[in-house]
Every structure is written in C-alpha cells, then in structure tokens.
Amino acid sequence: MNPNLHQVTLNIHPARQLLLLLVAAALLVLTGMGTYRLSEQAGVAALSTQAQHRLDLFAAAVDSIVNRYAHVPGTLHLNPKVAALLRHPEDPGLQGEVNRYLEQLNLHIDSIALMVLDARGQVLASSNWNRDDSFIGEDLSFRPYFQQALQGRPTRYYAIGTTRGDPGYYVSHPIMDGERVRGVAVIKIGLRPLEEAWLPPETPALIADSNGVVILASLPEWRLTALAPLSQATQEEIRSSRQYNQHPIGLFPVSLAQGLDTTQIVSFPGHGINNGGLRHSKEFVAQSRRLPDSGWRLTVFSDLQPVRGQAAGDATLAVMATAFMLLLLLFINQRRRALRQRLETQELLERANAELEEKVAARTTDLQATNARLQDEVQERKKAEETLRAAQDELVQAAKLAVLGQLATGITHDLTQPLGALRTLSDNAVEFMHRGELPTVEKNLGIIGKLVDRMGSIIEPLKSFARKAPPHPQVVDVGQALGHALFLLERKLRQGGVRVHNRCQAGLWRVWCEPVRLEQVLVNLIGNAIDAMAGQSTRELILEASPAASGRLAIRVQDTGPGLNPSHAERLFEPFFTTKPAGQGLGLGLAISRDIIHDFGGDLAARSRPEGGAEFCIELPLPPEEP
C-alpha cells in the first residue's frame, strides 16, 4: 500500500473511519440493488417486446393456415352436382361424381378432408371416399359445427376426429336451397405444419381453444390440459360433442390470467421445464393474445433466467464502478502521486503521438503505392475493354455473314421447285405451239411470268436482311396458298404416284402472314412428305386446316410414310440436319420454315401419326378483324 495513503488513514478518527466504511457499504448495497432492479425491468421490457414479435409471427402463421382455405366450404354449393346430390341422395352416380370432385379439390388445397352432409348430419360425400376409414355414411349430427351451420351460421370449430383420432380445424357452411338449408359443407384443416414450424421445443408456446384447453404446444405433456378448471356445463358440452374424442383433460401446471391480452410472470413447479435435454429455468414471462377469427388464445413463455443473470452482472459492474469511484476519491487526495501519474501520462501520450505519426507516414506510403497499382490496373482494363469491343464487332460481322450464307443457301434450296415448274411449263408451251393451241400457250406463259415474279419474291429476304426490315404480314388465303404449292409440285406428285386429299378449299380459311413465305414453307413440307413416302405401298397426302386451341389456325400436312424416328425428334429443326442421302438435301428446309413461321407469331411442330406416317402442323394467327 502507498505510504502516504496509510498515513492519511491513520490520521482519521476511528469512529469517523467506521462511519465512512458504513456509508460506503450502504452506498454499494443501494447501488447494486437499484441497478439490479432497473436492469431487470429493462430486460423484462425487452423480453416482452421480443415476445410481442413472436406473438405477431405466431398469430400470422395461425391466420395463414386456418384462414387460407376457410372460404372453400362456402363455394361447394356452386357445383350443381352438390345441390343435385342433396336433392337425390340415393343416386350413386351423383355421389360418385361429388366424391371425385371433393377428392380432386382436396388434393389441390392439401387439407385433411372435405365433406358434404345432409340435413340429418349424415356424410353423403367425402374426399376420402376410397379409403378404408372413409367418412361416407358417418353421423356427425352431434358436432356443434354441423348444428350451427344447419341453422344458417357458418362455424369454425376445433376437434379431434372420431374415426382416425387426428385433430383438425373444422369450417362449416350451410348449403342453401332457396330459403331452406339443404345440407352442410365442411372442410377439415390440419394443424400439424403449424405445430412443427412455429411451436419448436426450444421456445415454449401453446395455443388454447375457446374452452381454455391446450390444443397445440411445444411440449407434448401440455397438450389437452386446461388453463383453468372447466365448469360442469363445459365438461358436459365437451362430452356430448366428443370434441376431444373422450381424451381426459388435465390441468395446466401453472395458473394463467384469463384476460384477452395479458402479460404475467409465472413460476413452474419442481425444476422448471426440461425438454429433450434443453434445460429452462422455473420462472417465465407469459404473454397471451386472443386470435379474433378462431377465438383461440396464443401464449408464449420467455425465460427470465438470462434477464436476471444480466441484471446480476449489471449490478456487479455497478458496485465495482462505485467502489472504483470511492477509491478514486481517496487517491485524489494524494497529490504527489496524481502529479507523477499526470507526468507519466503526458510522457505516454507523447510517445503514442510519435508512434501514431510514424504509422500515418507508413500508411501514406502504402496508400500511394496502392493508388499507383490501381491506376495501372485501370489502364490495363481499358485496353482489355477496347480489345473486347473490337472482338465483339468482329463476332457481329461474322454472325451477319453466317446468316447471309444460311439465307442464301435456303433460297437456293427453295428455288429448285419453281425452276422445275418453269421447265415443265416451258416444255408444255413448246408442245402446245406445235399443236397450234395458242390460248393454252398464252396461259402457260402467263403462269411462267407469275412464277418468275414469285421467284423474285423468294429472293427478297436477301434485300430485307440488308435493310434490316421486319416482315410485312397481310391477309392470306390458306386454300389459295396450298393450291399454288401443289401446282409447283404437280410433276413431283405425279411422278411419285401420290394421291392428294386437299380438304382446305380456297376462300375457307385466312391467316395473317406473307403469301410467298407461306407458300415457301408449304412447298418444303409437301416436298418432304413426297420424299418420305417413296417406297411405301400407300402414298397419300392429306392437307387440312382447323382452329387450334391456342386461338390460331392450324394447317396440317400429313403423309403415310414411315413416320418420325424418336431419336431425330429433338434435332429435326436444327440447321444442316437431314436424314436424306448425301446430295439430296442441305438440311435447311425445316429450320428456315420454322424461322419464317416464328416471324409471323406462329409455330411449326412435327409428330408421328398413330395410324402411321408423319404430321407437320403450322399454327398461324388469324387476321386482326377475324378473332
């Protein structure tokens, strides 16, 4: 001990010294008790706030589960089969239809069961009709939810099932026939997801129904216990309604206040709560909230042990701080030591200042070096970005050249048929000139002129691509387009011995696209069909059109060939993929045809026909004025 302090202590009168010690001890005790009380109050307030958040989350979860499908019973009467079954309960056909309807609806909403009861409380139809423990024929007239719904009041009710013994939340709704209640619709909603997700064992909580009986809880031993002793009338009502399926109702370990929204501190008997090795203390803050829709009471328990431990720690720190202040007051009287400490502190500060300046200088040097490196990296990234942009421009140019090559190859492929038709027409014109049939020659020359115009239109995509111009759709007669395509392929059809069934006459159907491009696609599909039927004993081509389910017009090209190979289905529309021998196809026809149809908002699909052969289906939008 410091000699000066010892000397000062000796100069104090013993009685005064004792008084100072008693005052200091009293001050320390008051400081500890006051700090403990304030810290405990602050901790309980914080604990209550956290519990309120938990209550909000639990209440939202309960409302989400029990109210999500509470409206379903009120909609069952919209199905006319339900009303018909209530009028004719003896009809097994109606009962089967309603059973299947309830089964499908129950699978969709994932509830426990859906039921339709007649006015006597007998289950006429149920979603579990095909199970061994089906509710069909069960008498539920003793259930309050049926009795109240029969009086015209929709009802919500918690109960344990008498058939399988599983708990659930029942929502009933009357089924009206004019002013008369013809039957009752009931849904049973399971609460297991709520118990598993929102009532974990580590955060004690419970839900009690309107009778004050715990129906869901974190701890299994809390379930089916009453928060307060049940009256004789309540016990009789529970017995008559078999609400808890004859399970005995025990008493909850502690007494809870019965107000709407309450907060209280409760003490559990024995060693508190112990669940699965998770040890809790005996005292908890219990906060309750009444759920308005279901009439249930939600209660959460917050452990007070951490709060009191924190309060004890705060009190200890406060006592230590007070003791430190008292000692500091004593040390202030020792001026020499205070002056020496001040000089030492000043020396330490000067030393720390020097060290700080050295650190600042070193950090400044590091920052300058880092800045220089960053500038170098910025320059390198700028160069990389310029290189990337140049590479992107080259890729764009390469892509354009590739598309031009594909389009040119496709046009070369599509010009083959018109050229063949020109050859046929020119040969016929020469023959008719030799015969002197000039009107026929004139007609053939006119057709040749139209084919030349059409070939010019086929070449137009190259110009359109150069101008980046979009397609220009118009109203196209499907029958006329099919007629032109068959005309171009007339020679090939005749040589292949193909019998054509054209079920789409001119003027019957119209679509919104370009006539030349549609004929280009039809020529390609019909030509592929002719090639596919080569070598078949039956060679028939079926052309038809009808409205599609998508609201568009479906144009179908069907053949009696060998059909589509399943291994080729995924690659059928890939560019340069073909099943024809080398030299007989480029593999671009279907790819280009699909792109053309897509340009006009349509689709091109292929499948194998059940009766044999293949079918290619073109779907194109109808003209705007023809919905």
PDB file of N, CA, C and O in Angstrom, residues 411 415 450-464 514-517 519-520:
ATOM      1  N   ILE A 411     -32.552 -20.032 -99.890  1.00  0.00           N
ATOM      2  CA  ILE A 411     -33.223 -19.540-101.101  1.00  0.00           C
ATOM      3  C   ILE A 411     -32.844 -20.428-102.287  1.00  0.00           C
ATOM      4  O   ILE A 411     -33.680 -20.739-103.159  1.00  0.00           O
ATOM      5  N   LEU A 415     -35.620 -22.337-104.531  1.00  0.00           N
ATOM      6  CA  LEU A 415     -35.803 -22.014-105.947  1.00  0.00           C
ATOM      7  C   LEU A 415     -35.831 -23.264-106.820  1.00  0.00           C
ATOM      8  O   LEU A 415     -36.160 -23.182-108.011  1.00  0.00           O
ATOM      9  N   LYS A 450     -45.855 -15.401-113.681  1.00  0.00           N
ATOM     10  CA  LYS A 450     -46.153 -15.350-112.236  1.00  0.00           C
ATOM     11  C   LYS A 450     -45.094 -16.080-111.431  1.00  0.00           C
ATOM     12  O   LYS A 450     -44.706 -15.644-110.344  1.00  0.00           O
ATOM     13  N   LEU A 451     -44.613 -17.229-111.964  1.00  0.00           N
ATOM     14  CA  LEU A 451     -43.560 -17.946-111.250  1.00  0.00           C
ATOM     15  C   LEU A 451     -42.283 -17.130-111.172  1.00  0.00           C
ATOM     16  O   LEU A 451     -41.572 -17.136-110.160  1.00  0.00           O
ATOM     17  N   VAL A 452     -41.977 -16.422-112.259  1.00  0.00           N
ATOM     18  CA  VAL A 452     -40.785 -15.561-112.241  1.00  0.00           C
ATOM     19  C   VAL A 452     -40.943 -14.490-111.168  1.00  0.00           C
ATOM     20  O   VAL A 452     -40.011 -14.188-110.413  1.00  0.00           O
ATOM     21  N   ASP A 453     -42.176 -13.884-111.100  1.00  0.00           N
ATOM     22  CA  ASP A 453     -42.414 -12.884-110.046  1.00  0.00           C
ATOM     23  C   ASP A 453     -42.273 -13.502-108.673  1.00  0.00           C
ATOM     24  O   ASP A 453     -41.711 -12.891-107.745  1.00  0.00           O
ATOM     25  N   ARG A 454     -42.779 -14.721-108.530  1.00  0.00           N
ATOM     26  CA  ARG A 454     -42.692 -15.377-107.229  1.00  0.00           C
ATOM     27  C   ARG A 454     -41.242 -15.682-106.870  1.00  0.00           C
ATOM     28  O   ARG A 454     -40.833 -15.573-105.723  1.00  0.00           O
ATOM     29  N   MET A 455     -40.439 -16.084-107.866  1.00  0.00           N
ATOM     30  CA  MET A 455     -39.023 -16.319-107.594  1.00  0.00           C
ATOM     31  C   MET A 455     -38.335 -15.041-107.176  1.00  0.00           C
ATOM     32  O   MET A 455     -37.456 -15.035-106.295  1.00  0.00           O
ATOM     33  N   GLY A 456     -38.761 -13.930-107.788  1.00  0.00           N
ATOM     34  CA  GLY A 456     -38.210 -12.640-107.338  1.00  0.00           C
ATOM     35  C   GLY A 456     -38.598 -12.344-105.901  1.00  0.00           C
ATOM     36  O   GLY A 456     -37.807 -11.795-105.132  1.00  0.00           O
ATOM     37  N   SER A 457     -39.832 -12.718-105.541  1.00  0.00           N
ATOM     38  CA  SER A 457     -40.261 -12.500-104.156  1.00  0.00           C
ATOM     39  C   SER A 457     -39.486 -13.387-103.195  1.00  0.00           C
ATOM     40  O   SER A 457     -39.257 -13.003-102.055  1.00  0.00           O
ATOM     41  N   ILE A 458     -39.118 -14.611-103.633  1.00  0.00           N
ATOM     42  CA  ILE A 458     -38.347 -15.504-102.768  1.00  0.00           C
ATOM     43  C   ILE A 458     -36.966 -14.920-102.497  1.00  0.00           C
ATOM     44  O   ILE A 458     -36.404 -15.041-101.410  1.00  0.00           O
ATOM     45  N   ILE A 459     -36.388 -14.246-103.499  1.00  0.00           N
ATOM     46  CA  ILE A 459     -35.055 -13.653-103.328  1.00  0.00           C
ATOM     47  C   ILE A 459     -35.111 -12.424-102.442  1.00  0.00           C
ATOM     48  O   ILE A 459     -34.100 -11.969-101.914  1.00  0.00           O
ATOM     49  N   GLU A 460     -36.332 -11.861-102.242  1.00  0.00           N
ATOM     50  CA  GLU A 460     -36.491 -10.621-101.477  1.00  0.00           C
ATOM     51  C   GLU A 460     -35.893 -10.697-100.074  1.00  0.00           C
ATOM     52  O   GLU A 460     -35.455  -9.684 -99.538  1.00  0.00           O
ATOM     53  N   PRO A 461     -35.872 -11.885 -99.346  1.00  0.00           N
ATOM     54  CA  PRO A 461     -35.281 -11.899 -97.992  1.00  0.00           C
ATOM     55  C   PRO A 461     -33.853 -11.388 -97.932  1.00  0.00           C
ATOM     56  O   PRO A 461     -33.452 -10.815 -96.931  1.00  0.00           O
ATOM     57  N   LEU A 462     -33.049 -11.598 -99.030  1.00  0.00           N
ATOM     58  CA  LEU A 462     -31.690 -11.046 -99.006  1.00  0.00           C
ATOM     59  C   LEU A 462     -31.704  -9.538 -98.907  1.00  0.00           C
ATOM     60  O   LEU A 462     -30.978  -8.932 -98.124  1.00  0.00           O
ATOM     61  N   LYS A 463     -32.602  -8.874 -99.676  1.00  0.00           N
ATOM     62  CA  LYS A 463     -32.709  -7.418 -99.596  1.00  0.00           C
ATOM     63  C   LYS A 463     -33.246  -6.998 -98.242  1.00  0.00           C
ATOM     64  O   LYS A 463     -32.786  -6.017 -97.658  1.00  0.00           O
ATOM     65  N   SER A 464     -34.239  -7.757 -97.746  1.00  0.00           N
ATOM     66  CA  SER A 464     -34.812  -7.414 -96.439  1.00  0.00           C
ATOM     67  C   SER A 464     -33.755  -7.510 -95.351  1.00  0.00           C
ATOM     68  O   SER A 464     -33.694  -6.687 -94.445  1.00  0.00           O
ATOM     69  N   GLU A 514     -47.288 -13.583 -94.860  1.00  0.00           N
ATOM     70  CA  GLU A 514     -46.971 -13.194 -96.228  1.00  0.00           C
ATOM     71  C   GLU A 514     -47.244 -14.393 -97.142  1.00  0.00           C
ATOM     72  O   GLU A 514     -46.818 -15.518 -96.833  1.00  0.00           O
ATOM     73  N   PRO A 515     -47.918 -14.206 -98.263  1.00  0.00           N
ATOM     74  CA  PRO A 515     -48.283 -15.354 -99.108  1.00  0.00           C
ATOM     75  C   PRO A 515     -47.081 -16.103 -99.651  1.00  0.00           C
ATOM     76  O   PRO A 515     -47.071 -17.330 -99.677  1.00  0.00           O
ATOM     77  N   VAL A 516     -46.048 -15.369-100.079  1.00  0.00           N
ATOM     78  CA  VAL A 516     -44.894 -16.042-100.686  1.00  0.00           C
ATOM     79  C   VAL A 516     -44.185 -16.905 -99.652  1.00  0.00           C
ATOM     80  O   VAL A 516     -43.805 -18.050 -99.906  1.00  0.00           O
ATOM     81  N   ARG A 517     -44.009 -16.360 -98.423  1.00  0.00           N
ATOM     82  CA  ARG A 517     -43.304 -17.132 -97.404  1.00  0.00           C
ATOM     83  C   ARG A 517     -44.130 -18.338 -96.951  1.00  0.00           C
ATOM     84  O   ARG A 517     -43.577 -19.402 -96.643  1.00  0.00           O
ATOM     85  N   GLU A 519     -46.256 -20.012 -98.893  1.00  0.00           N
ATOM     86  CA  GLU A 519     -46.119 -20.998 -99.964  1.00  0.00           C
ATOM     87  C   GLU A 519     -44.742 -21.660 -99.916  1.00  0.00           C
ATOM     88  O   GLU A 519     -44.604 -22.861-100.173  1.00  0.00           O
ATOM     89  N   GLN A 520     -43.709 -20.865 -99.550  1.00  0.00           N
ATOM     90  CA  GLN A 520     -42.359 -21.423 -99.438  1.00  0.00           C
ATOM     91  C   GLN A 520     -42.323 -22.529 -98.380  1.00  0.00           C
ATOM     92  O   GLN A 520     -41.748 -23.604 -98.600  1.00  0.00           O
TER      93      GLN A 520
END
